[in-house]
Amino acid sequence: MTVGAAASGGAHPLLPVTALLGGAVALVAGAVWLLAEPAALSGHLGSPTAVALTHAFTLLYVTLVYVGTLQQLPAVLLVTDLAWKRLGAVALPLLVAGAAALVWGFAAGFRPAALALGGLGVTAALALVAAQTLRTARDSPPRDPASRGLVTAVCYLALTVALGTTLAASRSSPALAGALGYPAALHQTTGLIGAFLLGIAASGHKLLAMFALSKGGATWRVTAVTWCVHACFAATALAAAAPLAGWPPAAARVAQAVAVVALSFAGALQFVEVGALLRRRLRKRLEAPVERYVLAHAFLPVAGLLLAAGLREAATVALLLGFVGLAVSGMLVKILSFLTWTRAFGSAAGRPGPAPLLRDLTRARLEPVITVGLGFGALAATAAVAAASTTLAALAASALLVGAVAQLWQTGTVVARTLGGRLTRPREVVTTK
Amino acid sequence: MTTEVELVDVDAAAPAADVLQALTEVIDPELGVDVVNLGLVYAVTVTGAHARVRMTLTTPGCPLHASIEAQAEACVLRVPGIASAAVELVWDPPWTPMSMTDEGKRQLGFF
């Protein structure tokens, strides 16, 4: 039997591994940047630095890791081969280049040329990834709510950047810009809720059940989260379109209220679903990265309370840095271990002797540092935005940097221990009969 | 409820039980428990010098499927008397944690 490195049905492991490592590097760079300019977090969040930092986090960390996992995850959830396995070799560099141009364009004071080029690059990259996922789903249609949710979330991800680029381009038309303004909420909601919350809910339903050996939660809740996300997006789109359509301001306010209610339901359902999965698990002691993924959900009620208190920006930070940041970090370490193990030991057939376990690939001492650093950093960042405190912002940046460096160290450890062969044990040669 | 493994010997060059024993060397790298105690092996049939293993994985589409399948085949081929082996992955019935043996559950700290 021949076992290739890419025999899992996904792309060659090198593609997602590169993306995950790139994401870990980007998080460190972003934390250093925030430490150098903490006022970006405590001041006006529409400032060039704040917008650049936000896009560095969402595109070069979260989305890069997300797209990296999408080189494997659809094959797992849809139980088939990933379509166009080499497409990631085009999409990933395009994403990184486009995102870098966007971040620079924002940081340099909203440079139109850089933003246009970057926006088009990222839009093209995510359109390719969405096409790849949809093609894979066409070959093996999703049979459960989690798989359908993941495919939908990937479409929202592509829509997010397309919307952002389109909305930004509309500003080149004074008449349109005057009527439309810049409905950032639509762009933010599509990304934060449609792409990230739904993506985490859908893939997490499957992955958490697998890692915790859970007998499963309720698939209806995943379906309900998906519909709440759709309702939230539709209501936000209506609110954004209200000025163009000439609707009274009250109509926009009603639509915004509906969006908040739908978002709250989606968050609450996901919170309950994770609790249900944990209650029904057979593996009592979870591994540290999985614990981090679970802990991320503690930020959902925090964001809900802040939203109820009218602190929308602080709620957004809690959702983005806390919920999304921690969930992505947990899955990054788990998925990286799977990928590198498959690469290093997947073709070990025919050679007796145990390959290392996945947990042997990580350095256990680093895990609490990652969790506390990123978790406390997200909490302090939320407080910094709510209180407009530069001191808290600097504290948040320091904690995030500690967590990000530990995470980078952990990812380097995983790669070194597998691809470097440090855990490879002597094996005897076996001749095939 | 643990999975009962179906063992069939037909003019067997080696007992199917020996083949099953050999499969305990195949370890799931995520859980750290062998595939037999995880309840992943459904049937072992030995016909002459040919062994056929019917087994499943904890999750359909598991990215580790190729390596586990290959390791299972390699372990079976190391049983004296076995000259060829075939490993068939099936998804029906699906695996559940309840398929594990008591030893598997003990290793995962269920007790």
XYZ file of C-alpha atoms in Angstrom:
544
model
C 0.000 0.000 0.000
C 1.371 3.383 -0.885
C 0.633 6.205 1.461
C 1.398 9.650 0.172
C 1.766 12.765 2.209
C -1.493 14.100 0.893
C -3.429 10.882 1.217
C -5.870 12.381 3.711
C -8.056 13.852 0.959
C -6.912 17.400 1.598
C -4.202 19.468 -0.035
C -0.520 18.745 0.498
C 0.140 19.414 4.213
C 2.825 21.959 3.347
C 0.142 24.447 2.241
C -1.894 24.541 5.458
C 1.207 24.221 7.641
C 2.713 27.283 5.967
C -0.531 29.201 6.457
C -0.782 28.264 10.138
C 2.834 29.247 10.788
C 2.314 32.487 8.877
C -0.717 33.241 11.031
C 1.272 32.659 14.216
C 4.005 35.027 13.000
C 1.428 37.670 12.067
C -0.106 37.570 15.552
C 3.295 38.269 17.108
C 3.879 41.147 14.681
C 0.445 42.592 15.428
C 1.014 42.402 19.191
C 4.378 44.169 18.838
C 2.718 46.871 16.765
C -0.047 47.329 19.342
C 2.539 47.523 22.112
C 4.283 50.288 20.182
C 1.029 52.191 19.625
C -1.425 51.265 22.405
C -3.384 54.455 21.805
C -4.737 52.786 18.668
C -6.924 50.661 20.942
C -7.921 53.298 23.452
C -8.557 56.085 20.956
C -10.817 56.409 17.908
C -11.179 52.937 16.426
C -11.542 54.416 12.943
C -7.988 55.776 13.004
C -5.574 54.489 10.340
C -3.530 52.494 12.866
C -6.598 50.944 14.519
C -8.095 49.933 11.179
C -4.735 48.593 9.986
C -4.299 46.565 13.186
C -7.824 45.188 12.904
C -7.180 44.035 9.343
C -3.783 42.606 10.293
C -5.503 40.513 12.980
C -8.519 39.454 10.920
C -6.755 38.822 7.605
C -3.179 37.860 8.410
C -3.988 35.844 11.546
C -7.595 34.632 11.655
C -8.286 34.374 7.923
C -4.868 32.956 7.079
C -5.299 30.202 9.682
C -8.931 29.720 8.550
C -7.951 29.383 4.879
C -5.074 27.093 5.851
C -7.437 24.722 7.648
C -9.793 24.894 4.674
C -7.103 23.065 2.726
C -7.974 20.022 4.871
C -11.222 20.540 6.774
C -13.756 20.279 3.898
C -12.275 16.907 2.984
C -12.808 15.739 6.576
C -16.306 17.141 7.039
C -17.546 16.174 3.581
C -15.647 12.861 3.571
C -14.230 13.328 0.108
C -11.192 14.633 -1.745
C -10.630 18.379 -1.771
C -11.231 19.802 -5.238
C -8.322 21.446 -7.057
C -5.802 20.506 -4.385
C -3.116 22.830 -5.705
C -5.320 25.915 -5.760
C -4.092 26.898 -2.307
C -0.651 27.506 -3.786
C -2.213 30.448 -5.652
C -4.829 31.545 -3.124
C -2.599 31.678 -0.042
C 0.171 33.922 -1.483
C -2.523 36.107 -3.053
C -4.228 36.426 0.328
C -1.003 37.330 2.124
C 0.069 39.856 -0.526
C -3.374 41.455 -0.692
C -3.708 41.608 3.082
C -0.240 43.128 3.446
C -1.146 45.815 0.888
C -4.406 46.523 2.720
C -2.721 46.800 6.114
C -0.064 49.116 4.701
C -2.683 51.139 2.847
C -4.707 51.675 6.026
C -1.674 52.401 8.202
C -0.315 54.922 5.715
C -3.520 56.960 5.949
C -5.984 55.129 3.696
C -3.925 55.097 0.476
C -6.460 54.409 -2.326
C -4.075 52.555 -4.656
C -2.845 50.164 -1.966
C -6.374 49.596 -0.677
C -7.724 48.932 -4.158
C -4.938 46.511 -5.026
C -5.055 44.829 -1.642
C -8.843 44.582 -1.622
C -8.888 43.031 -5.067
C -6.120 40.593 -4.144
C -7.833 39.403 -0.973
C -11.213 39.253 -2.716
C -9.747 37.139 -5.516
C -7.972 34.837 -3.041
C -11.079 34.200 -0.971
C -13.221 33.814 -4.086
C -10.856 31.037 -5.175
C -11.110 29.366 -1.760
C -14.915 29.654 -1.805
C -15.001 28.171 -5.318
C -12.782 25.314 -4.157
C -15.006 24.593 -1.158
C -18.195 24.798 -3.229
C -16.744 22.480 -5.869
C -15.778 20.008 -3.155
C -19.319 20.257 -1.736
C -20.773 19.700 -5.198
C -18.825 16.456 -5.524
C -19.930 15.317 -2.059
C -22.936 17.351 -0.877
C -22.981 18.186 2.833
C -25.161 15.749 4.725
C -25.315 17.399 8.128
C -25.814 20.923 9.519
C -22.152 21.277 10.541
C -20.879 20.615 7.009
C -23.516 22.903 5.507
C -22.591 25.564 8.055
C -18.918 25.391 7.134
C -19.614 25.744 3.419
C -21.922 28.695 4.146
C -19.318 30.332 6.395
C -16.716 30.128 3.626
C -19.131 31.944 1.313
C -19.639 34.638 3.965
C -15.859 34.970 4.259
C -15.531 35.713 0.551
C -18.540 38.031 0.724
C -16.969 39.972 3.602
C -13.943 41.137 1.650
C -15.960 41.650 -1.522
C -18.336 43.877 0.455
C -15.486 45.746 2.125
C -13.815 46.433 -1.203
C -17.100 47.430 -2.874
C -18.120 49.695 -0.025
C -14.709 51.357 -0.007
C -14.821 51.794 -3.789
C -18.248 53.428 -3.522
C -16.541 56.280 -1.730
C -14.969 57.271 -5.050
C -18.464 58.390 -6.095
C -19.341 61.471 -4.008
C -23.067 61.095 -4.664
C -23.149 57.439 -3.693
C -20.876 57.973 -0.731
C -23.092 60.814 0.464
C -26.215 58.655 0.320
C -24.713 55.424 1.553
C -22.125 56.695 3.965
C -19.861 53.826 4.890
C -21.955 51.058 6.430
C -19.049 49.409 8.220
C -21.517 47.387 10.300
C -22.467 45.367 7.229
C -18.833 44.521 6.467
C -18.098 43.752 10.138
C -21.233 41.672 10.683
C -20.633 39.598 7.580
C -17.101 38.791 8.675
C -17.468 38.491 12.418
C -20.776 36.647 12.478
C -21.181 35.079 9.038
C -17.623 33.934 8.489
C -16.097 33.557 11.948
C -18.935 32.716 14.382
C -20.626 30.367 11.919
C -17.302 28.845 10.857
C -16.331 28.158 14.474
C -19.797 26.825 15.324
C -19.914 24.508 12.317
C -16.387 23.119 12.390
C -16.322 23.132 16.200
C -19.441 20.970 16.392
C -17.525 18.245 14.593
C -14.025 18.838 15.959
C -14.975 19.275 19.615
C -17.078 16.117 19.497
C -14.079 14.311 17.995
C -11.458 15.639 20.431
C -13.645 15.289 23.533
C -15.128 11.954 22.461
C -18.550 13.427 22.915
C -21.660 11.528 22.010
C -22.720 14.697 20.233
C -24.785 17.795 20.867
C -27.966 18.713 19.022
C -27.632 19.254 15.292
C -30.762 21.438 15.356
C -28.788 24.024 17.297
C -26.170 24.231 14.518
C -29.010 24.695 12.017
C -30.546 27.368 14.246
C -27.209 29.204 14.553
C -26.972 29.212 10.750
C -30.448 30.732 10.370
C -29.765 33.311 13.083
C -26.609 34.313 11.201
C -28.623 34.648 7.973
C -31.221 36.762 9.799
C -28.522 38.956 11.341
C -26.887 39.505 7.952
C -30.189 40.233 6.200
C -31.286 42.715 8.870
C -27.904 44.472 8.823
C -28.051 44.684 5.019
C -31.554 46.195 5.197
C -30.363 48.753 7.747
C -27.448 49.657 5.490
C -29.682 49.975 2.445
C -32.322 52.071 4.218
C -30.768 55.469 3.328
C -30.481 54.492 -0.351
C -34.071 53.280 -0.465
C -35.310 56.413 1.229
C -36.798 54.536 4.190
C -37.437 56.431 7.407
C -34.685 56.214 10.059
C -37.062 54.213 12.259
C -36.975 51.354 9.702
C -33.199 51.212 9.897
C -33.350 51.201 13.698
C -35.832 48.295 13.670
C -33.590 46.358 11.277
C -30.577 47.012 13.517
C -32.532 45.775 16.548
C -33.508 42.597 14.691
C -29.838 42.063 13.799
C -28.801 42.381 17.449
C -31.507 39.924 18.553
C -30.470 37.400 15.875
C -26.817 37.797 16.818
C -27.638 37.294 20.501
C -29.581 34.124 19.735
C -26.720 32.805 17.576
C -24.185 33.416 20.339
C -26.427 31.931 23.022
C -27.134 28.819 20.948
C -23.443 28.255 20.300
C -22.704 28.697 24.010
C -25.361 26.137 24.930
C -24.206 23.757 22.192
C -20.619 23.694 23.460
C -21.931 23.090 26.968
C -24.039 20.191 25.695
C -21.064 18.668 23.873
C -18.958 18.908 27.015
C -21.626 17.397 29.247
C -21.925 14.408 26.936
C -18.182 13.850 26.534
C -16.468 10.652 27.605
C -12.962 12.101 27.653
C -12.997 13.873 30.982
C -9.602 15.588 30.740
C -9.417 17.744 27.658
C -6.115 18.649 26.050
C -4.942 22.218 26.623
C -5.603 23.527 23.065
C -9.130 22.097 23.222
C -9.629 23.736 26.621
C -8.588 27.025 25.006
C -11.176 26.529 22.280
C -13.821 25.896 24.946
C -12.673 28.876 27.039
C -13.147 31.123 24.005
C -16.883 30.720 24.464
C -16.727 32.552 27.798
C -16.342 35.720 25.714
C -19.762 35.223 24.129
C -21.758 36.268 27.223
C -19.193 39.025 27.888
C -19.835 40.421 24.409
C -23.576 40.043 24.901
C -23.511 42.022 28.136
C -21.401 44.771 26.560
C -23.767 44.932 23.600
C -26.732 45.203 25.953
C -24.939 48.017 27.766
C -24.549 49.891 24.486
C -20.777 49.365 24.320
C -20.777 48.088 20.738
C -17.069 48.613 20.036
C -16.002 46.850 23.243
C -18.399 43.991 22.410
C -16.806 43.695 18.971
C -13.327 43.499 20.515
C -14.496 40.836 22.992
C -15.936 38.783 20.129
C -12.982 39.246 17.802
C -9.980 39.019 20.126
C -11.575 36.862 22.803
C -13.976 34.450 21.160
C -12.480 34.234 17.664
C -8.858 34.710 18.777
C -8.865 31.972 21.407
C -10.917 29.533 19.342
C -8.579 29.945 16.378
C -5.534 29.566 18.602
C -6.806 26.308 20.105
C -7.609 24.793 16.752
C -4.356 26.078 15.244
C -2.250 23.960 17.597
C -4.477 20.874 17.250
C -4.713 21.028 13.461
C -1.016 21.799 13.041
C -0.189 18.679 15.068
C -2.445 16.566 12.837
C -0.964 17.995 9.658
C 2.682 17.650 10.581
C 2.137 14.172 12.045
C 0.509 13.066 8.794
C 3.419 14.529 6.858
C 6.131 12.990 9.015
C 4.640 9.683 10.107
C 1.736 9.062 7.766
C 3.955 7.080 5.425
C 5.447 5.060 8.265
C 3.569 1.934 7.251
C 5.688 -1.135 7.019
C 7.995 0.101 9.739
C 7.175 -1.223 13.183
C 7.604 0.741 16.343
C 5.355 3.444 17.679
C 5.171 6.849 16.101
C 4.790 9.662 18.650
C 1.339 10.611 19.840
C -0.020 13.958 18.720
C 0.237 15.357 22.237
C 3.952 14.456 22.288
C 4.513 16.998 19.548
C 3.678 20.003 21.735
C 5.493 21.505 24.691
C 2.956 21.214 27.521
C 4.408 24.093 29.550
C 3.650 26.582 26.770
C -0.073 25.900 26.655
C -1.092 27.758 29.847
C 1.084 30.691 28.759
C -0.751 30.864 25.425
C -4.174 30.581 27.028
C -3.541 33.107 29.807
C -1.665 35.525 27.536
C -4.252 35.600 24.777
C -7.231 35.343 27.151
C -6.084 38.060 29.542
C -4.951 40.178 26.595
C -8.397 39.972 25.007
C -10.077 40.843 28.301
C -7.755 43.824 28.882
C -8.234 44.998 25.293
C -12.004 44.889 25.764
C -11.677 46.910 28.962
C -9.284 49.343 27.249
C -11.841 50.056 24.541
C -14.713 50.360 27.021
C -12.770 52.692 29.329
C -10.683 54.406 26.605
C -7.617 53.632 28.722
C -4.160 53.678 27.153
C -2.714 51.971 30.231
C -5.100 49.040 29.816
C -4.312 48.992 26.102
C -0.582 48.700 26.846
C -1.337 45.928 29.349
C -3.455 44.157 26.738
C -0.695 44.453 24.151
C 1.886 43.049 26.592
C -0.309 40.058 27.475
C -1.171 39.420 23.825
C 2.514 39.539 22.942
C 3.364 36.970 25.616
C 0.583 34.688 24.381
C 1.469 35.199 20.731
C 5.183 34.499 21.272
C 4.339 31.350 23.245
C 2.004 30.267 20.442
C 4.702 30.859 17.830
C 7.144 28.888 19.960
C 4.600 26.088 20.226
C 4.002 25.974 16.475
C 7.771 25.948 15.908
C 8.069 23.103 18.419
C 5.424 21.041 16.645
C 7.150 21.504 13.309
C 10.606 20.833 14.720
C 9.502 17.689 16.550
C 7.858 16.201 13.486
C 9.477 17.497 10.343
C 12.839 17.684 12.104
C 12.367 14.079 13.126
C 13.299 14.680 16.759
C 10.711 12.209 17.938
C 11.339 9.669 15.252
C 12.203 6.436 16.955
C 14.495 3.786 15.494
C 12.515 1.412 13.359
C 13.468 -1.928 11.972
C 13.210 -2.529 8.266
C 10.369 -4.803 7.207
C 10.301 -6.557 3.886
C 6.946 -6.888 2.184
C 5.856 -10.447 1.822
C -21.627 -2.078 25.066
C -18.327 -3.046 23.467
C -17.897 -4.224 19.900
C -17.702 -7.988 19.428
C -14.961 -8.759 16.919
C -15.933 -11.431 14.405
C -13.052 -13.906 14.022
C -13.202 -16.396 11.113
C -10.611 -19.033 10.230
C -10.872 -20.910 6.902
C -7.955 -23.302 6.368
C -6.031 -20.610 8.135
C -2.242 -20.483 8.086
C -2.483 -18.437 11.291
C -5.330 -18.001 13.762
C -7.468 -14.902 13.309
C -6.953 -14.275 17.023
C -3.221 -13.834 16.367
C -4.006 -11.292 13.674
C -6.265 -9.447 16.103
C -3.495 -9.488 18.682
C -1.087 -8.016 16.113
C -3.502 -5.151 15.505
C -3.053 -4.004 19.102
C 0.241 -2.526 17.890
C -1.634 0.037 15.795
C -2.054 3.088 17.995
C -4.424 5.990 17.304
C -2.004 8.936 17.627
C -4.723 11.310 18.839
C -6.066 9.118 21.623
C -3.010 7.004 22.392
C -5.055 3.795 22.493
C -4.731 0.849 20.096
C -7.381 0.228 17.464
C -8.556 -3.052 19.027
C -9.254 -1.582 22.451
C -10.829 1.443 20.773
C -13.347 -0.971 19.240
C -12.396 -0.017 15.703
C -11.872 -3.583 14.469
C -15.113 -5.289 13.428
C -13.920 -8.529 11.825
C -10.818 -10.546 11.025
C -11.013 -13.337 8.455
C -8.054 -15.558 7.620
C -8.359 -17.701 4.518
C -5.236 -19.737 3.943
C -2.381 -17.264 4.159
C -4.577 -14.249 3.388
C -5.909 -12.035 6.175
C -8.781 -9.645 5.713
C -9.547 -6.998 8.321
C -12.775 -5.017 8.423
C -12.450 -1.937 10.582
C -13.596 1.635 11.003
C -12.186 4.919 12.328
C -13.408 7.240 15.044
C -14.472 9.823 12.450
C -15.315 9.392 8.769
C -12.845 11.403 6.731
C -10.297 11.313 9.556
C -7.056 12.742 8.103
C -5.132 9.908 9.725
C -7.040 7.202 7.845
C -4.320 6.371 5.365
C -1.618 5.907 7.962
C -3.790 3.829 10.305
C -4.927 1.642 7.420
C -1.350 1.167 6.265
C -0.050 0.454 9.754
C -2.791 -2.124 10.262
C -1.789 -3.876 7.050
C 1.862 -3.845 8.014
C 1.144 -5.302 11.452
C -0.976 -8.088 9.980
C 1.785 -8.988 7.532
C 4.148 -9.522 10.438
C 2.044 -12.419 11.790
C 3.841 -15.716 10.986
C 1.985 -17.568 8.238
C 0.252 -14.531 6.791
C 1.466 -13.753 3.277
C -1.046 -11.125 2.166
C -3.434 -8.751 3.837
C -6.298 -6.490 2.975
C -7.731 -3.813 5.242
C -11.221 -2.590 4.476
C -12.459 0.609 6.083
C -16.217 0.684 6.640
C -18.504 3.333 8.155
C -21.481 1.147 8.943
C -21.992 0.613 11.782
C -20.463 3.923 12.800
C -18.027 3.947 15.702
C -19.163 5.341 19.015
C -17.107 5.713 22.209
C -19.276 2.959 23.681
C -17.589 0.504 21.289
C -14.394 0.670 23.342
C -13.293 -2.202 25.525
C -13.059 -1.666 29.262
C -9.277 -1.565 28.847
C -9.588 1.193 26.244
C -11.918 3.168 28.505
C -9.515 2.694 31.392
C -6.599 4.001 29.311
C -8.598 7.105 28.465
C -9.455 7.661 32.105
C -13.180 6.956 31.868
C -13.106 5.057 35.156
